[in-house]
Short mmCIF file of C-alpha atoms and ligand atoms in Angstrom, two decimals:
data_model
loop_
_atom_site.label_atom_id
_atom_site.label_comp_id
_atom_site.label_asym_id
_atom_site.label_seq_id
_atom_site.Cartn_x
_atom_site.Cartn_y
_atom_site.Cartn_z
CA UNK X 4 59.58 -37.43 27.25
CA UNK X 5 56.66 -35.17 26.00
CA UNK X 6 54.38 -36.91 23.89
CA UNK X 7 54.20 -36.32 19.92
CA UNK X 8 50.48 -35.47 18.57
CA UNK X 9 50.25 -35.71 15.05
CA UNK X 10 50.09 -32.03 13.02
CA UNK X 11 49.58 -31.07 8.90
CA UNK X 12 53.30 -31.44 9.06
CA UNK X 13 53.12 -35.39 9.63
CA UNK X 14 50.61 -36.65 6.91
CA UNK X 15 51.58 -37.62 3.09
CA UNK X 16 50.98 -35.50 0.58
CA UNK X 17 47.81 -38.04 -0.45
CA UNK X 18 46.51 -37.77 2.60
CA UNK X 19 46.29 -33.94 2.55
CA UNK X 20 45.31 -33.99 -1.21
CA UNK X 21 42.11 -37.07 0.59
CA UNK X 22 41.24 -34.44 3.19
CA UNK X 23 40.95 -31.25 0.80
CA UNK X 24 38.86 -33.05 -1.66
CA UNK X 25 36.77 -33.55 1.14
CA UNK X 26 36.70 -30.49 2.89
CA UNK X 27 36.19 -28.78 -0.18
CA UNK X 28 33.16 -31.28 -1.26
CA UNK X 29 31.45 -30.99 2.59
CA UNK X 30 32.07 -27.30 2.07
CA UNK X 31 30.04 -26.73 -1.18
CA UNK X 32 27.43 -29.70 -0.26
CA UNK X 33 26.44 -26.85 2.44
CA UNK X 34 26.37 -24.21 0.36
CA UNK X 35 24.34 -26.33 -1.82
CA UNK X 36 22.00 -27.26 1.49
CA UNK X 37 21.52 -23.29 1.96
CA UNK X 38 20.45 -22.92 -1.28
CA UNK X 39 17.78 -25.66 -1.22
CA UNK X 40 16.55 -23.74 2.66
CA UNK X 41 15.96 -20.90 0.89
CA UNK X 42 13.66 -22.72 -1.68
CA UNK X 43 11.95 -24.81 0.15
CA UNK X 44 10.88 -22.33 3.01
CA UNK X 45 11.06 -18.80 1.32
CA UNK X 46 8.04 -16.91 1.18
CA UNK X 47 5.56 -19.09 3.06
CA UNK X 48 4.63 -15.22 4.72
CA UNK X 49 3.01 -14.40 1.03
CA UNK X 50 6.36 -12.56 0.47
CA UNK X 51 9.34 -13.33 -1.66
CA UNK X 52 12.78 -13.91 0.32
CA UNK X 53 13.60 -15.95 3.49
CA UNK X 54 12.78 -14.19 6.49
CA UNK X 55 12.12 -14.66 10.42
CA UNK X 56 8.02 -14.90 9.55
CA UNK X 57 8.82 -17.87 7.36
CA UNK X 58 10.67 -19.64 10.06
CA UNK X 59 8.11 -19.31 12.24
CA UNK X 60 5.29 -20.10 10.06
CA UNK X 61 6.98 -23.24 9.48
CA UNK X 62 7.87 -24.68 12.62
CA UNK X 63 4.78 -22.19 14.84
CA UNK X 64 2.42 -21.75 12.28
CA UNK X 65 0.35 -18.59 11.20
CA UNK X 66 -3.06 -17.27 12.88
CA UNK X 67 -4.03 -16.79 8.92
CA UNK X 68 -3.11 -20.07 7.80
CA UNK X 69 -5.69 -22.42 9.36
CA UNK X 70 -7.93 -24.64 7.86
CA UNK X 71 -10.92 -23.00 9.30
CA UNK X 72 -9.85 -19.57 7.81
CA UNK X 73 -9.59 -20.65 4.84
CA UNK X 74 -12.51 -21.94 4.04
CA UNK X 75 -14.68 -19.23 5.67
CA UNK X 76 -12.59 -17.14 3.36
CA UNK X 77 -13.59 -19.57 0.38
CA UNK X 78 -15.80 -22.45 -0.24
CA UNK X 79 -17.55 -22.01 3.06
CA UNK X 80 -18.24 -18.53 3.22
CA UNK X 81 -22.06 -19.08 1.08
CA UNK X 82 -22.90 -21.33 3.92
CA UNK X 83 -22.74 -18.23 6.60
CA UNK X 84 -26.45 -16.56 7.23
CA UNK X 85 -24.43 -12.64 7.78
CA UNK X 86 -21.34 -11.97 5.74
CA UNK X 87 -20.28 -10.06 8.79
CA UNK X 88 -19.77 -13.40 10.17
CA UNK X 89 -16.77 -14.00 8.66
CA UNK X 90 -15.00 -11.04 10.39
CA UNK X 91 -16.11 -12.27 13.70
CA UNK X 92 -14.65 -15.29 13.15
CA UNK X 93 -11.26 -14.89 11.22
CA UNK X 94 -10.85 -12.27 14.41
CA UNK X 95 -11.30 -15.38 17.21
CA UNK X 96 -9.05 -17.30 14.86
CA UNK X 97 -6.52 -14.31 14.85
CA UNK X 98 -6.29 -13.89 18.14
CA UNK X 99 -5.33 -17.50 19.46
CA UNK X 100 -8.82 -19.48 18.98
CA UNK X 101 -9.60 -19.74 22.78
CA UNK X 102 -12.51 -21.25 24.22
CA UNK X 103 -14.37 -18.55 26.17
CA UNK X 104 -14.59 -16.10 23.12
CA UNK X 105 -16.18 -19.52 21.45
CA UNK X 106 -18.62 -19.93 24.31
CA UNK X 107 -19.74 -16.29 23.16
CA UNK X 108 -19.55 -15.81 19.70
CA UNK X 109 -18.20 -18.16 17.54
CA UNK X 110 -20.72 -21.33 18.78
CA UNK X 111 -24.04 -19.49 17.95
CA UNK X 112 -22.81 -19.37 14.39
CA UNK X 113 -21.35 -22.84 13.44
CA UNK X 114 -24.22 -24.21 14.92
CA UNK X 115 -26.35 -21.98 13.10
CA UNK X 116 -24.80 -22.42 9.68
CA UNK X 117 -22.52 -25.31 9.95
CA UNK X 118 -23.15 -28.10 12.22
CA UNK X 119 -26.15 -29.69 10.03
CA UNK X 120 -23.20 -30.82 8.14
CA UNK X 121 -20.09 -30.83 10.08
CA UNK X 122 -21.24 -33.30 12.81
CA UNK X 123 -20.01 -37.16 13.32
CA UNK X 124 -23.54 -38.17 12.91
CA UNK X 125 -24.21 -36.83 9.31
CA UNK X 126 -20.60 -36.70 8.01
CA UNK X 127 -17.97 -38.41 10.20
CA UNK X 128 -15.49 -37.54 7.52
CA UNK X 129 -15.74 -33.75 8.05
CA UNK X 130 -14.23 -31.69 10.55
CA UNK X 131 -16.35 -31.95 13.61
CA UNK X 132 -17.60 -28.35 14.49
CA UNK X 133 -20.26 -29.60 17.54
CA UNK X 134 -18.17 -28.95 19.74
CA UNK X 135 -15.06 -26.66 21.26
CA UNK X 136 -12.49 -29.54 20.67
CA UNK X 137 -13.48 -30.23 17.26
CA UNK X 138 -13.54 -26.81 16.05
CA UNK X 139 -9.86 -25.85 17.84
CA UNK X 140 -8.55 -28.62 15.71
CA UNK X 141 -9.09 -26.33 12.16
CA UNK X 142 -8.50 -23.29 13.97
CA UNK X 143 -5.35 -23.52 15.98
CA UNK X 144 -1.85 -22.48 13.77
CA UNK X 145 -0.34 -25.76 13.37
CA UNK X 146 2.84 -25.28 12.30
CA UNK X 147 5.09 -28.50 11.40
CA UNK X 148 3.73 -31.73 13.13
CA UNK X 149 5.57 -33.84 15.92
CA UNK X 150 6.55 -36.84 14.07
CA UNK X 151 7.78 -34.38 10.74
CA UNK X 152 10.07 -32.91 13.24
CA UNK X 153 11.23 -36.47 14.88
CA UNK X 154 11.95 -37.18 11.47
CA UNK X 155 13.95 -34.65 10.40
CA UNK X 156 16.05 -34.28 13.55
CA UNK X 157 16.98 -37.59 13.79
CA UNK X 158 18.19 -37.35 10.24
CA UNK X 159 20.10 -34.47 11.06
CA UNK X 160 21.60 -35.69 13.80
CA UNK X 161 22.99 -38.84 12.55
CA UNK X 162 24.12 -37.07 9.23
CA UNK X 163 25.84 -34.24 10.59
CA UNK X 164 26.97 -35.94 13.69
CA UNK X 165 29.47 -37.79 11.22
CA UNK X 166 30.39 -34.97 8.67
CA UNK X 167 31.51 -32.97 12.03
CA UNK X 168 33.38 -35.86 12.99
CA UNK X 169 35.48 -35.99 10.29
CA UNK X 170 35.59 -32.19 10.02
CA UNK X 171 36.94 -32.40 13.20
CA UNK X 172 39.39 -34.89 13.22
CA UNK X 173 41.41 -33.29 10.07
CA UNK X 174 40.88 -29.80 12.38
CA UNK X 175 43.09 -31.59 15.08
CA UNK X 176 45.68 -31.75 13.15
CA UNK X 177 46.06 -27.77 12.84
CA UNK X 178 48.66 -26.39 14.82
CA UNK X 179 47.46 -23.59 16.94
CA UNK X 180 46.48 -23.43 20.75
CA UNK X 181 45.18 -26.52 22.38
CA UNK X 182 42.42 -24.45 24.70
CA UNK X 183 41.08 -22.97 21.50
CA UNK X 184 40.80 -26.32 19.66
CA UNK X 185 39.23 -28.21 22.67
CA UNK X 186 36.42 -25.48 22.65
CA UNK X 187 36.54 -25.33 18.67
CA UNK X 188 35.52 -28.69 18.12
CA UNK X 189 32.50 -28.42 20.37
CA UNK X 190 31.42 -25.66 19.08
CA UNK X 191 29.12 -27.05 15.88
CA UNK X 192 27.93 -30.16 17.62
CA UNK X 193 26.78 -27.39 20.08
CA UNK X 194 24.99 -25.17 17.87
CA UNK X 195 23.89 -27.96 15.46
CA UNK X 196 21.96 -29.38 19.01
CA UNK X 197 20.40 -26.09 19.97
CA UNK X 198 19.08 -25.22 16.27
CA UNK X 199 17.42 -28.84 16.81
CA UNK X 200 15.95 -28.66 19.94
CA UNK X 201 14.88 -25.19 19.19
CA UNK X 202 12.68 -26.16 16.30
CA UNK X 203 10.76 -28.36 18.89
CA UNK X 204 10.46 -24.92 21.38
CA UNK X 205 9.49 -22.91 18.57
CA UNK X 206 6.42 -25.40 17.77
CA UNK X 207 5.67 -23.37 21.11
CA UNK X 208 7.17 -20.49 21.65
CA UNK X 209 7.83 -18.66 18.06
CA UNK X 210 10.36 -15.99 19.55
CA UNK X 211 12.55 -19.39 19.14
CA UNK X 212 12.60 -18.50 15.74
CA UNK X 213 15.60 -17.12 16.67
CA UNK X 214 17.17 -19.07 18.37
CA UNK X 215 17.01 -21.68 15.27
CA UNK X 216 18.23 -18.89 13.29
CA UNK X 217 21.30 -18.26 15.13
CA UNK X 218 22.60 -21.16 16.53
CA UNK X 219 22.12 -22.74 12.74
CA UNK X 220 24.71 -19.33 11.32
CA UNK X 221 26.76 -20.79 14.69
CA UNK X 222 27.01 -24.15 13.29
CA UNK X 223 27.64 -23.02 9.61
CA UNK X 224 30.40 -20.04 10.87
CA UNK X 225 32.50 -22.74 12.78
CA UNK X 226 32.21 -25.53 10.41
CA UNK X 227 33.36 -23.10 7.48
CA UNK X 228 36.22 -21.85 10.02
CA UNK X 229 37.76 -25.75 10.42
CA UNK X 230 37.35 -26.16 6.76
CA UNK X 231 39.50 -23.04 5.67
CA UNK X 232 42.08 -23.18 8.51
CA UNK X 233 42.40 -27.14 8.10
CA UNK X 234 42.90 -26.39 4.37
CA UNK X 235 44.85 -23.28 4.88
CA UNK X 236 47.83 -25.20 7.33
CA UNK X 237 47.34 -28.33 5.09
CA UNK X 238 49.17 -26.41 2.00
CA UNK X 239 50.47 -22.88 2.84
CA UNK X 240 51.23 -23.02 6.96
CA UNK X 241 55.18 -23.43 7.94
CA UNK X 242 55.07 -24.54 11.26
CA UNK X 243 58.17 -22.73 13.52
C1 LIG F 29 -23.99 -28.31 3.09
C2 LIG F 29 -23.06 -28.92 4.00
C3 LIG F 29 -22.01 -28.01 4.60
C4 LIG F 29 -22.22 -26.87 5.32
C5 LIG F 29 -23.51 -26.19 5.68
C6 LIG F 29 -20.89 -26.42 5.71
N1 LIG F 29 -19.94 -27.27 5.23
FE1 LIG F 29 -17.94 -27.12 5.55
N2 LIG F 29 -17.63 -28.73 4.38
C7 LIG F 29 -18.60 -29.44 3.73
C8 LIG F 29 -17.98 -30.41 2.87
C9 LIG F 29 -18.72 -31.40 1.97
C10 LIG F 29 -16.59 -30.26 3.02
C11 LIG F 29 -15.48 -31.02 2.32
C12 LIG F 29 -15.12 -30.17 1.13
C13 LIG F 29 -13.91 -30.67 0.43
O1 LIG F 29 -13.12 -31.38 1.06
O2 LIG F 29 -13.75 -30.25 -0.72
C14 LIG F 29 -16.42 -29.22 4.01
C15 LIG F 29 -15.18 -28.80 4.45
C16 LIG F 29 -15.00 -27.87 5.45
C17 LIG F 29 -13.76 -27.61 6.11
C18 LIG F 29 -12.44 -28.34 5.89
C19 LIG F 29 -11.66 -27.75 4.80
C20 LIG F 29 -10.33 -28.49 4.73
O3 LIG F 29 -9.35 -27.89 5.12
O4 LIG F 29 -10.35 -29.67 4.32
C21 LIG F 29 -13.97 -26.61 7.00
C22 LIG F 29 -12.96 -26.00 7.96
C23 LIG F 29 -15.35 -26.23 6.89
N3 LIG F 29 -15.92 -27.03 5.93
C24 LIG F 29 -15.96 -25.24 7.62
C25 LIG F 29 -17.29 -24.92 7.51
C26 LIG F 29 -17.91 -23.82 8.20
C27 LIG F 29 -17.19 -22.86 9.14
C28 LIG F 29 -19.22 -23.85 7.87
C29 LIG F 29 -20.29 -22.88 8.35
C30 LIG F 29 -20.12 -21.52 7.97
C31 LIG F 29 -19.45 -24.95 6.98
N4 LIG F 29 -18.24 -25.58 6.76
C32 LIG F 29 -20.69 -25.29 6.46
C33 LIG F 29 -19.97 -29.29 3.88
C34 LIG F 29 -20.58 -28.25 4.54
#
């Protein structure tokens, strides 16, 4: 005797009308979710739109967007002996902060022209610019801090983990090849793993950008594929 798994074709008609409310509810609440994405991180480049650069301004950070550089390129700047000081600095910053081009040029002037302030002794609330470590601190890229990140993926993970769930479970009941549907339903917790963990490599590595990118399109594609087909063999699928 083969065993019965239940289809579309077994539920009451309340059920089906419970799941497409829903389906149809998850399916604009991610819509609405894309929406708020593009507001909340378009244009951190300095131009309008969501692009790659914003992504990886926000979880790398940007060689133009440190502390340091900005305030050479404003309050600080009287404070520099040569104007053609700034250059020489908002270049080191530019090209990763590193401590040998420091060494050389960029120590000579902050202890020239900033130190008599920005030392623990005189001002312990300032940024420390007396030494390499203090200085790297307001002039590396940043980009979104540890514990933001922690937060936000382990909100992510919980909350999606269970709208998948139950995306999935009315998915099961579609009628169509069982190979497909065992690799269907992996699919978004997949992708929705990879965009996280890739926002933690791209803190590194900003090609990742990428990577979070695609793999969030992966989880949005094959979440919005359950939701129509579920919907779509709930009301208008015959099965044979
Ligand atoms: C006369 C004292 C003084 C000198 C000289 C001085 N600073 Fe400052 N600096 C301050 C003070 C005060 C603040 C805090 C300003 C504030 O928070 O509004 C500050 C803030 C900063 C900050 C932090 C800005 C932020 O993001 O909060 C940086 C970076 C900085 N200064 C860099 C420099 C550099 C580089 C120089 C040398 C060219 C310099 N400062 C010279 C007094 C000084």
């Amino acid at each position: 005797m083969t065993k019965h798994y239940a289809r579309f074709s077994d539920i009451s008609t309340s059920e089906k009308i419970l799941n497409t409310v829903f389906l149809l509810t998850i399916g604009l609440a991610y819509l609405v979710a894309l929406i708020n994405m593009y507001y909340t991180h378009q244009g951190r480049d300095g131009k309008p739109g969501l692009s790659i650069e914003d992504i990886v301004i926000l979880y790398h950070g940007s060689n133009d967007q440190t502390r340091l550089g900005a305030a050479i390129n404003g309050i600080m700047e009287p404070n520099l002996k040569y104007k053609s000081d700034k250059e020489v600095i908002l270049k080191w910053i530019y090209k990763g902060a590193e401590e040998p081009g420091y060494n050389n040029d960029i120590a000579p002037i902050l202890n020239r022209d900033c130190v008599h302030c920005h030392n623990p002794q005189i001002n312990p609330s300032l940024p420390d610019l007396s030494h390499f470590s203090g200085v790297s601190e307001v002039a590396r890229s940043g980009g979104a801090p540890l514990p933001v990140l922690i937060r936000v993926s382990h909100i992510h993970l919980f909350g999606i983990a269970f709208i998948l769930y139950f995306i999935g479970r009315i998915f099961l009941l579609c009628d169509i090849n069982i190979y497909v549907k065992r690799i269907a339903v992996v699919i978004p917790f997949a992708a929705m793993l990879l965009d996280v963990l890739s926002w933690f490599v791209t803190k590194s590595i900003s090609s990742f950008a990428y990577v979070v990118v695609l793999s969030g399109a992966l989880m949005g594609l094959s979440m919005g594929i359950q939701i129509l087909l579920s919907i779509y063999q709930m009301w208008l699928y015959k099965p044979r």
